[in-house]
Coordinates of C-alpha atoms and ligand atoms in Angstrom, one line a residue:
Chain A
M18 CA 59.0 -74.3 -19.7
R19 CA 62.2 -72.3 -20.1
P20 CA 64.9 -72.5 -17.4
F21 CA 64.8 -69.8 -14.8
T22 CA 66.7 -68.8 -11.7
Y23 CA 65.0 -68.8 -8.3
T24 CA 65.3 -66.4 -5.4
R25 CA 63.4 -66.2 -2.1
P26 CA 64.0 -62.8 -0.5
G27 CA 63.6 -62.4 3.2
T28 CA 62.8 -58.7 3.2
L29 CA 60.5 -56.4 1.3
A30 CA 63.4 -54.2 0.2
E31 CA 65.1 -57.2 -1.4
A32 CA 61.9 -58.3 -3.1
I33 CA 61.4 -54.9 -4.5
G34 CA 65.0 -54.8 -5.7
A35 CA 64.6 -58.2 -7.4
G36 CA 61.4 -57.0 -9.1
R37 CA 63.1 -53.9 -10.3
R38 CA 65.8 -55.8 -12.0
G39 CA 63.3 -57.8 -13.9
G40 CA 62.5 -60.7 -11.6
R41 CA 58.9 -62.1 -11.7
Y42 CA 57.0 -62.4 -8.4
V43 CA 55.5 -65.7 -7.6
A44 CA 53.0 -66.0 -4.7
G45 CA 50.8 -69.1 -4.8
G46 CA 52.0 -69.9 -8.3
T47 CA 48.6 -71.1 -9.4
T48 CA 48.4 -68.8 -12.4
L49 CA 52.0 -68.2 -13.1
V50 CA 53.3 -71.8 -13.1
D51 CA 50.5 -72.8 -15.4
L52 CA 51.2 -70.0 -17.9
M53 CA 54.9 -70.7 -17.8
R54 CA 54.1 -74.3 -18.7
E55 CA 52.0 -73.1 -21.6
G56 CA 54.8 -70.9 -22.8
V57 CA 52.7 -67.7 -22.3
E58 CA 55.1 -66.5 -19.6
H59 CA 58.8 -67.0 -19.6
P60 CA 60.5 -65.2 -16.8
G61 CA 64.3 -65.5 -16.5
E62 CA 64.1 -65.1 -12.7
L63 CA 61.4 -66.1 -10.3
V64 CA 61.1 -64.2 -7.0
D65 CA 59.4 -66.2 -4.4
L66 CA 57.4 -63.9 -2.1
S67 CA 56.6 -66.5 0.5
G68 CA 59.3 -65.5 2.9
L69 CA 57.8 -62.1 3.5
G70 CA 55.0 -62.9 5.9
M71 CA 52.2 -60.5 5.1
R72 CA 49.5 -63.1 5.5
G73 CA 47.4 -61.3 8.1
V74 CA 43.9 -60.0 8.0
R75 CA 43.2 -57.3 10.5
P76 CA 40.8 -54.4 11.1
V77 CA 42.2 -50.9 10.8
R78 CA 41.3 -48.1 13.1
G79 CA 38.4 -46.1 11.7
G80 CA 36.9 -49.1 9.9
G81 CA 37.9 -51.4 7.1
L82 CA 40.3 -54.3 6.9
R83 CA 43.9 -54.6 6.0
I84 CA 44.5 -57.8 4.1
G85 CA 48.1 -58.9 3.5
A86 CA 48.9 -59.5 -0.2
L87 CA 50.2 -62.9 0.7
A88 CA 47.2 -64.0 2.7
R89 CA 45.8 -67.1 1.1
M90 CA 42.3 -67.1 -0.4
A91 CA 41.1 -69.9 2.0
D92 CA 42.4 -68.0 5.1
V93 CA 40.8 -64.7 4.1
A94 CA 37.5 -66.4 3.2
S95 CA 37.3 -68.0 6.7
S96 CA 38.7 -65.0 8.7
P97 CA 36.0 -64.0 11.2
F98 CA 36.7 -60.3 10.3
V99 CA 35.8 -61.0 6.7
T100 CA 32.8 -63.4 7.3
T101 CA 31.1 -61.0 9.8
A102 CA 31.7 -57.6 8.1
Y103 CA 32.3 -58.6 4.4
P104 CA 30.3 -61.8 3.8
V105 CA 30.3 -61.0 0.1
V106 CA 34.1 -61.1 0.0
S107 CA 34.1 -64.4 1.8
Q108 CA 31.4 -65.9 -0.4
A109 CA 33.2 -64.7 -3.6
L110 CA 36.4 -66.3 -2.4
E111 CA 34.7 -69.6 -1.6
S112 CA 33.0 -69.8 -4.9
S113 CA 36.4 -69.3 -6.7
A114 CA 38.5 -72.2 -8.0
S115 CA 38.8 -75.2 -5.6
A116 CA 39.7 -75.9 -2.0
Q117 CA 43.2 -76.9 -3.1
L118 CA 43.8 -73.8 -5.2
R119 CA 42.4 -71.6 -2.5
N120 CA 44.9 -73.1 -0.1
M121 CA 47.7 -72.1 -2.4
A122 CA 46.6 -68.9 -4.1
T123 CA 47.0 -65.5 -2.4
I124 CA 45.0 -62.3 -2.5
G125 CA 47.7 -60.3 -4.3
G126 CA 48.0 -63.0 -6.9
N127 CA 44.3 -63.2 -7.3
L128 CA 44.0 -59.6 -8.1
M129 CA 47.1 -59.5 -10.3
Q130 CA 46.2 -62.7 -12.2
R131 CA 46.4 -62.6 -16.0
P132 CA 43.3 -62.8 -18.3
R133 CA 41.4 -66.0 -18.5
C134 CA 40.9 -65.7 -22.2
A135 CA 41.4 -68.8 -24.3
Y136 CA 43.4 -66.8 -26.9
F137 CA 45.7 -65.3 -24.3
R138 CA 46.7 -68.9 -23.4
D139 CA 47.0 -69.9 -27.1
V140 CA 50.4 -68.7 -28.1
S141 CA 49.5 -69.2 -31.8
A142 CA 46.7 -66.6 -31.7
P143 CA 47.1 -62.9 -31.8
C144 CA 46.5 -61.3 -28.4
N145 CA 47.3 -57.7 -27.4
R146 CA 47.6 -58.7 -23.8
R147 CA 50.3 -61.3 -24.4
D148 CA 51.9 -59.7 -27.4
P149 CA 51.0 -56.0 -27.6
G150 CA 50.2 -54.8 -31.1
S151 CA 49.4 -58.3 -32.4
G152 CA 45.6 -57.8 -32.4
C153 CA 42.8 -59.4 -30.5
A154 CA 41.5 -62.8 -31.6
A155 CA 38.6 -62.6 -29.3
I156 CA 36.9 -59.7 -31.0
G157 CA 36.0 -61.6 -34.0
G158 CA 36.2 -65.0 -32.3
E159 CA 34.9 -66.9 -29.4
N160 CA 33.9 -64.2 -26.9
R161 CA 30.7 -65.3 -25.2
T162 CA 32.1 -64.8 -21.7
H163 CA 33.9 -61.6 -22.5
A164 CA 32.9 -58.0 -21.8
I165 CA 29.9 -56.4 -23.4
L166 CA 30.1 -53.1 -21.6
G167 CA 33.3 -51.2 -21.0
A168 CA 35.4 -53.1 -23.5
S169 CA 37.9 -51.5 -25.9
D170 CA 38.8 -52.2 -29.5
R171 CA 42.0 -53.7 -28.3
C172 CA 40.9 -56.2 -25.6
V173 CA 37.5 -57.5 -24.5
A174 CA 38.6 -59.8 -21.7
T175 CA 37.0 -59.3 -18.3
H176 CA 39.0 -59.4 -15.1
P177 CA 39.0 -63.1 -14.1
S178 CA 38.9 -62.6 -10.3
D179 CA 35.6 -63.2 -8.4
L180 CA 37.1 -61.4 -5.5
A181 CA 37.7 -58.2 -7.6
V182 CA 34.0 -58.2 -8.4
A183 CA 33.0 -58.6 -4.8
L184 CA 35.3 -55.8 -3.8
L185 CA 33.4 -53.3 -5.9
P186 CA 30.3 -53.1 -3.7
S187 CA 32.6 -53.3 -0.6
T188 CA 34.6 -50.3 -1.8
R189 CA 33.3 -46.8 -1.4
W190 CA 36.0 -44.7 -2.8
C191 CA 39.8 -44.5 -3.3
T192 CA 41.9 -41.9 -1.7
S193 CA 44.7 -42.4 -4.1
S194 CA 45.1 -44.5 -7.2
V195 CA 47.9 -44.0 -9.6
R196 CA 47.3 -45.7 -12.9
T197 CA 49.9 -46.8 -15.4
D198 CA 48.8 -43.9 -17.6
G199 CA 49.7 -41.6 -14.9
A200 CA 46.2 -40.4 -14.1
S201 CA 44.7 -40.4 -10.7
S202 CA 41.4 -42.2 -10.5
P203 CA 38.7 -42.2 -7.8
S204 CA 37.2 -45.3 -9.4
P205 CA 36.8 -48.2 -7.0
T206 CA 37.5 -50.6 -9.7
S207 CA 41.0 -49.4 -10.0
C208 CA 41.4 -50.1 -6.3
S209 CA 40.9 -53.7 -6.9
R210 CA 43.3 -53.7 -9.8
R211 CA 46.0 -51.8 -8.1
V212 CA 46.9 -53.7 -5.0
R213 CA 49.0 -51.0 -3.4
T214 CA 46.1 -48.6 -3.5
R215 CA 44.6 -47.6 -0.2
T216 CA 40.9 -47.6 -0.2
G217 CA 39.4 -45.0 2.0
N218 CA 36.0 -45.3 3.7
T219 CA 33.7 -43.2 5.6
T220 CA 32.7 -45.5 8.4
S221 CA 34.2 -45.7 11.8
G222 CA 34.1 -48.3 14.6
P223 CA 35.4 -51.8 14.6
A224 CA 35.2 -53.8 11.5
S225 CA 32.9 -56.3 12.9
S226 CA 30.2 -53.7 13.3
S227 CA 30.9 -51.9 10.1
P228 CA 28.3 -52.2 7.4
P229 CA 29.4 -54.2 4.4
S230 CA 29.7 -51.1 2.3
S231 CA 32.8 -50.0 4.3
S232 CA 35.9 -50.6 2.3
P233 CA 38.7 -53.1 2.7
H234 CA 42.2 -52.0 2.6
L235 CA 44.4 -53.9 0.3
A236 CA 48.0 -53.3 1.1
G237 CA 51.2 -55.3 1.1
P238 CA 54.2 -56.1 -1.0
C239 CA 52.4 -55.7 -4.2
V240 CA 54.8 -53.6 -6.2
P241 CA 52.6 -52.9 -9.2
D242 CA 53.7 -54.7 -12.3
T243 CA 53.3 -51.6 -14.4
S244 CA 54.0 -53.3 -17.6
R245 CA 51.0 -55.4 -17.2
C246 CA 48.5 -53.5 -15.1
A247 CA 46.1 -51.9 -17.6
T248 CA 43.7 -49.0 -17.1
G249 CA 42.3 -50.5 -14.0
R250 CA 38.8 -51.0 -15.3
A251 CA 37.1 -54.3 -14.7
S252 CA 37.3 -54.8 -18.4
S253 CA 40.7 -53.4 -19.0
S254 CA 42.6 -52.7 -22.1
R255 CA 46.2 -51.7 -22.9
Chain B
M4 CA 63.5 -81.6 -18.9
E5 CA 65.4 -84.1 -16.7
T6 CA 66.5 -87.5 -17.6
R7 CA 64.8 -90.2 -15.8
P8 CA 67.0 -92.0 -13.3
P9 CA 67.1 -95.8 -13.6
R10 CA 64.0 -97.2 -12.1
S11 CA 64.2 -99.9 -9.5
R12 CA 63.2 -103.3 -10.8
L13 CA 60.2 -103.5 -8.5
T14 CA 57.0 -104.3 -10.5
R15 CA 53.6 -102.8 -9.7
R16 CA 52.6 -106.2 -8.3
T17 CA 55.5 -106.7 -6.0
F18 CA 55.3 -103.1 -5.0
I19 CA 51.7 -103.4 -3.9
A20 CA 52.5 -106.7 -2.2
A21 CA 55.3 -105.1 -0.3
A22 CA 53.2 -102.1 0.5
S23 CA 50.4 -104.1 1.9
T24 CA 52.6 -106.3 4.1
T25 CA 54.8 -103.5 5.4
G26 CA 52.0 -101.0 5.5
T27 CA 54.3 -98.4 4.2
V28 CA 54.9 -97.7 0.6
V29 CA 57.0 -94.6 1.1
V30 CA 60.4 -96.2 0.5
A31 CA 59.3 -99.4 -1.1
G32 CA 60.1 -98.4 -4.7
A33 CA 62.7 -95.7 -4.2
P34 CA 66.1 -95.7 -2.6
G35 CA 65.3 -93.4 0.3
P36 CA 67.4 -90.7 1.7
T37 CA 70.3 -91.8 3.8
A38 CA 70.5 -91.3 7.6
S39 CA 72.4 -88.1 7.0
G40 CA 69.4 -86.9 5.0
E41 CA 71.4 -86.6 1.8
E42 CA 70.3 -88.5 -1.2
P43 CA 72.4 -91.5 -2.1
A44 CA 73.9 -91.8 -5.6
R45 CA 70.8 -90.6 -7.3
P46 CA 71.7 -88.7 -10.4
P47 CA 70.2 -85.3 -10.2
G48 CA 69.9 -85.0 -13.9
P49 CA 71.9 -82.9 -16.4
A50 CA 70.3 -79.8 -15.0
A51 CA 72.3 -80.0 -11.8
A52 CA 75.5 -79.8 -13.8
R53 CA 74.4 -76.6 -15.5
G54 CA 75.6 -74.5 -12.6
D55 CA 73.8 -71.4 -13.9
G56 CA 71.4 -71.0 -11.1
T57 CA 68.5 -72.8 -12.8
T58 CA 68.7 -75.7 -10.3
G59 CA 68.5 -75.7 -6.6
R60 CA 68.8 -78.0 -3.6
V61 CA 65.7 -78.5 -1.6
T62 CA 65.2 -80.3 1.7
F63 CA 61.8 -81.3 3.0
T64 CA 60.0 -84.0 4.8
L65 CA 58.2 -86.5 2.6
N66 CA 55.9 -88.9 4.3
G67 CA 57.8 -88.5 7.5
R68 CA 61.3 -88.9 6.0
R69 CA 63.7 -86.1 5.5
T70 CA 64.5 -85.8 1.8
S71 CA 67.1 -83.7 0.2
L72 CA 67.9 -83.4 -3.5
V73 CA 68.9 -81.1 -6.3
V74 CA 66.1 -80.2 -8.7
D75 CA 65.7 -78.3 -11.9
N76 CA 63.8 -75.2 -10.8
R77 CA 61.1 -76.1 -13.3
T78 CA 60.3 -79.4 -11.7
S79 CA 56.8 -79.7 -10.2
L80 CA 56.3 -81.6 -7.0
L81 CA 54.1 -83.9 -9.1
D82 CA 56.9 -84.8 -11.5
L83 CA 59.4 -85.1 -8.7
L84 CA 57.2 -87.6 -6.9
R85 CA 56.4 -89.6 -10.0
E86 CA 59.5 -89.4 -12.1
R87 CA 62.3 -89.3 -9.6
L88 CA 61.0 -90.7 -6.3
D89 CA 58.9 -93.5 -7.8
L90 CA 55.9 -92.4 -5.8
T91 CA 53.4 -92.9 -8.6
G92 CA 50.3 -93.0 -6.4
T93 CA 49.9 -89.3 -7.0
K94 CA 48.4 -89.0 -10.5
K95 CA 48.7 -86.5 -13.3
G96 CA 45.5 -85.6 -15.0
C97 CA 45.4 -82.1 -16.4
D98 CA 48.7 -80.7 -15.1
A99 CA 46.9 -77.4 -14.8
G100 CA 45.2 -77.3 -11.4
A101 CA 41.8 -78.3 -12.7
C102 CA 41.2 -81.9 -11.9
G103 CA 42.6 -82.7 -8.5
A104 CA 44.3 -86.0 -9.4
C105 CA 47.6 -84.7 -8.1
T106 CA 46.3 -83.6 -4.6
V107 CA 48.8 -84.0 -1.8
H108 CA 49.1 -82.3 1.6
V109 CA 51.8 -79.7 2.1
D110 CA 52.1 -78.5 5.7
G111 CA 48.8 -80.2 6.4
R112 CA 46.8 -78.4 3.7
R113 CA 45.5 -80.0 0.5
V114 CA 47.2 -78.5 -2.6
N115 CA 47.7 -79.4 -6.3
A116 CA 51.2 -80.9 -6.7
C117 CA 51.1 -80.1 -10.4
L118 CA 51.3 -76.3 -9.7
T119 CA 53.7 -76.6 -6.8
L120 CA 57.3 -76.0 -7.8
A121 CA 59.5 -78.5 -5.9
V122 CA 62.3 -75.9 -5.3
R123 CA 59.8 -73.9 -3.2
L124 CA 59.3 -76.7 -0.7
E125 CA 62.3 -76.0 1.6
G126 CA 61.4 -77.1 5.1
A127 CA 57.9 -78.2 4.1
E128 CA 56.1 -81.3 5.3
V129 CA 54.7 -83.3 2.4
T130 CA 52.3 -86.2 2.6
T131 CA 51.2 -88.2 -0.4
I132 CA 48.8 -91.1 -0.7
E133 CA 51.7 -93.5 0.1
G134 CA 52.1 -91.8 3.4
L135 CA 48.5 -91.9 4.5
A136 CA 48.3 -95.5 5.8
R137 CA 50.2 -95.6 9.0
H138 CA 50.9 -98.4 11.5
G139 CA 50.1 -101.1 9.1
G140 CA 46.5 -100.3 8.5
L141 CA 44.5 -98.4 5.9
H142 CA 43.4 -94.8 6.7
P143 CA 39.7 -94.8 7.7
L144 CA 38.9 -93.0 4.4
Q145 CA 40.8 -95.5 2.4
R146 CA 38.7 -98.2 4.1
A147 CA 35.5 -96.2 3.4
F148 CA 36.4 -96.0 -0.3
V149 CA 36.7 -99.8 -0.4
E150 CA 33.5 -100.4 1.6
Q151 CA 31.4 -97.8 -0.5
D152 CA 32.9 -99.0 -3.8
A153 CA 33.8 -95.4 -4.5
L154 CA 35.9 -96.0 -7.6
Q155 CA 35.9 -97.6 -11.0
C156 CA 39.1 -97.1 -12.8
G157 CA 40.8 -95.7 -9.8
F158 CA 42.8 -93.0 -11.5
C159 CA 41.2 -90.1 -9.6
T160 CA 41.1 -92.1 -6.3
P161 CA 44.4 -91.0 -4.6
G162 CA 43.6 -87.4 -5.2
Q163 CA 40.0 -87.9 -4.0
I164 CA 41.2 -89.5 -0.8
M165 CA 43.9 -86.9 -0.1
S166 CA 41.4 -84.2 -0.8
G167 CA 38.7 -86.0 1.2
V168 CA 41.0 -86.4 4.3
A169 CA 41.6 -82.7 4.3
C170 CA 37.9 -82.0 3.6
I171 CA 37.0 -83.9 6.8
H172 CA 39.8 -82.3 8.8
E173 CA 38.7 -78.8 7.7
G174 CA 35.2 -79.6 9.0
H175 CA 33.6 -79.4 5.5
A176 CA 32.0 -82.8 5.5
R177 CA 28.9 -82.2 7.6
S178 CA 26.4 -83.0 4.8
P179 CA 26.4 -84.6 1.3
D180 CA 25.9 -81.1 -0.2
E181 CA 28.8 -79.7 1.8
I182 CA 31.0 -82.6 0.7
R183 CA 30.1 -82.0 -2.9
E184 CA 30.9 -78.3 -2.7
W185 CA 34.2 -78.8 -0.9
M186 CA 35.3 -81.7 -3.1
S187 CA 34.6 -79.8 -6.3
G188 CA 38.3 -79.6 -7.1
N189 CA 38.4 -83.4 -7.7
I190 CA 37.0 -84.6 -11.0
C191 CA 36.0 -88.3 -11.5
R192 CA 35.6 -89.2 -15.1
C193 CA 34.0 -92.5 -14.2
G194 CA 31.3 -90.5 -12.4
C195 CA 31.6 -92.2 -9.0
Y196 CA 30.5 -89.1 -7.1
V197 CA 27.6 -90.6 -5.2
N198 CA 29.8 -93.3 -3.6
I199 CA 32.7 -90.9 -3.1
V200 CA 30.4 -88.6 -1.2
R201 CA 29.1 -91.6 0.8
A202 CA 32.6 -92.7 1.6
I203 CA 33.7 -89.3 2.9
G204 CA 30.4 -89.0 4.9
Q205 CA 31.1 -92.4 6.4
A206 CA 34.7 -91.5 7.4
A207 CA 33.6 -88.1 8.7
R208 CA 31.1 -89.8 11.0
G209 CA 33.9 -92.0 12.2
R210 CA 32.3 -95.3 11.1
Ligands
FAD307 C1 41.7 -74.5 -12.4 C2 41.6 -73.0 -11.9 C3 40.4 -72.5 -11.7 C4 40.3 -71.2 -11.2 N1 39.0 -70.6 -10.9 C5 38.9 -69.4 -10.5 C6 37.7 -68.8 -10.1 O1 36.6 -69.5 -10.2 N2 37.6 -67.5 -9.7 C7 38.8 -66.8 -9.5 O2 38.7 -65.6 -9.1 N3 40.0 -67.3 -9.8 C8 40.1 -68.6 -10.3 N4 41.3 -69.1 -10.6 C9 42.4 -68.2 -10.6 C10 43.1 -68.2 -9.2 O3 42.3 -67.6 -8.3 C11 44.4 -67.5 -9.3 O4 45.3 -68.4 -10.0 C12 45.1 -67.2 -8.0 O5 44.3 -66.4 -7.2 C13 46.4 -66.5 -8.3 O6 47.0 -66.3 -7.0 P1 48.5 -66.8 -6.8 O7 48.9 -66.4 -5.4 O8 48.6 -68.3 -7.0 O9 49.3 -66.0 -7.9 P2 50.6 -66.3 -8.8 O10 50.3 -67.3 -9.8 O11 51.7 -66.5 -7.8 O12 50.8 -64.9 -9.4 C14 49.8 -64.4 -10.4 C15 50.3 -63.1 -11.0 O13 50.4 -62.1 -10.0 C16 51.7 -61.6 -9.7 N5 51.8 -61.4 -8.3 C17 51.4 -62.4 -7.3 N6 51.6 -61.8 -6.1 C18 52.0 -60.6 -6.3 C19 52.3 -59.5 -5.4 N7 52.1 -59.7 -4.0 N8 52.7 -58.3 -5.9 C20 52.8 -58.2 -7.2 N9 52.5 -59.1 -8.1 C21 52.1 -60.3 -7.7 C22 52.6 -62.6 -10.3 O14 53.8 -62.1 -10.8 C23 51.7 -63.2 -11.5 O15 51.8 -62.4 -12.6 C24 41.4 -70.4 -11.1 C25 42.7 -70.9 -11.3 C26 42.8 -72.2 -11.7 C27 44.2 -72.8 -12.0
SF4_308 S1 40.3 -60.4 -25.3 FE1 42.2 -59.5 -24.5 S2 43.2 -61.4 -23.7 FE2 41.7 -62.1 -25.1 S3 42.7 -62.2 -27.2 FE3 41.8 -60.2 -27.0 S4 43.6 -59.0 -26.2 FE4 44.0 -61.1 -25.8
FES309 S1 47.0 -82.8 -12.4 FE1 47.1 -81.3 -10.9 S2 45.0 -80.7 -10.8 FE2 45.0 -82.0 -12.6
FES310 S1 37.3 -93.7 -10.7 FE1 37.9 -93.4 -12.8 S2 38.2 -91.3 -12.8 FE2 37.4 -91.6 -10.8

């Protein structure tokens, strides 16, 4: 792992500033620390988001839930707001990773996690996601668990998050979604990729009585990492 | 990364003997923090001298004792415990979050020490397997592991026990199936799962 400086901002503005000058956000660290150790990621500055709060889960007026980007997977899975109105989200979270990892990992980090493709982790293999333009080793290689539908000729990795999949049926439509290519998309999948996106819904009433189809809000300090966030499809490409 | 500080001359055998008589292994092998909370003359490694912001001081509570030291920002809690504080009860299996051998408690929650950067622990409360036995006796789950013969080589055991204590505390030990699901982050290469589940069930029932 290469040496890096470490900062822990106390305000959102400081965190955004640190991100803009090239700092890399760390939330639970369960993906990032591992990838840094593998040499896949080598940030010069780590910006620890844990001083920002934003761990809450609460219903929003008109239906839906607002989940803080720094809420931990374990806490969201067991939140009564989630278990009653969005059991699919709770179940998806509880089938992810392990109890230890869910105690560390956050919702923002889960949605922003990098591909779980063996070639992405293998710094000796070509991979467009790690090293744009180098090619995709998975297309002609080991790709049994990769995308069959919706893949591109540049990357066939699927989004690794179980939560992202569960958010699809929980999400009706997006009111706004700005993608890295500048287009606006009503696609619910892009909501789960773009953490700042607000997800609209058509139900009203308290969350506990909302049908599971009403949509969760995902909001928080997730300044989109535009260099990395791809097209926002579940199987995304650069 | 960091150079290893000189180890104390305590052998594994005398260490275990000391631990079992005093009931605490927290400070047995390592020069503990001084009353002021500052580390004594423990060399922080060459990194501390770099002065380029890639090291940092962190102060936290380790098994009930305030600990303050300078770490290379890259140091994991696991490496800090094992390589600098001589608390080798916490094991390194995969170093990638997948096996659970490194499980410790941070602020009362079970986490993987291998993915926890030590520099992030400012103000945290850390408990390792060495800090579990209190007041001279084994923790009930440690006793249950012995009674149920829940280990062979023992490498995964500290992690299993730290995870199991949290599993019981979380209320996820109400049936063997539930224990299996909620202990799935702890791998045992010797395959002692049946007895591990029994031991956790026994401790959960308070017997
Ligand atoms: C052994 C193992 C098994 C796993 N199994 C599963 C599984 O079964 N299902 C599953 O869904 N996942 C699984 N995961 C992945 C795990 O869920 C993620 O590692 C975790 O959710 C990431 O969250 P984090 O807070 O630790 O993110 P970090 O590691 O801190 O960050 C991940 C990425 O997101 C960025 N980021 C984090 N927070 C923010 C933010 N607020 N704003 C902007 N950017 C941000 C970081 O810069 C980084 O690039 C597994 C991981 C491991 C190690
Ligand atoms: S599938 Fe995507 S992540 Fe995997 S090697 Fe190809 S470009 Fe890289
Ligand atoms: S060593 Fe930490 S989970 Fe394997
Ligand atoms: S007892 Fe040997 S790995 Fe579990």
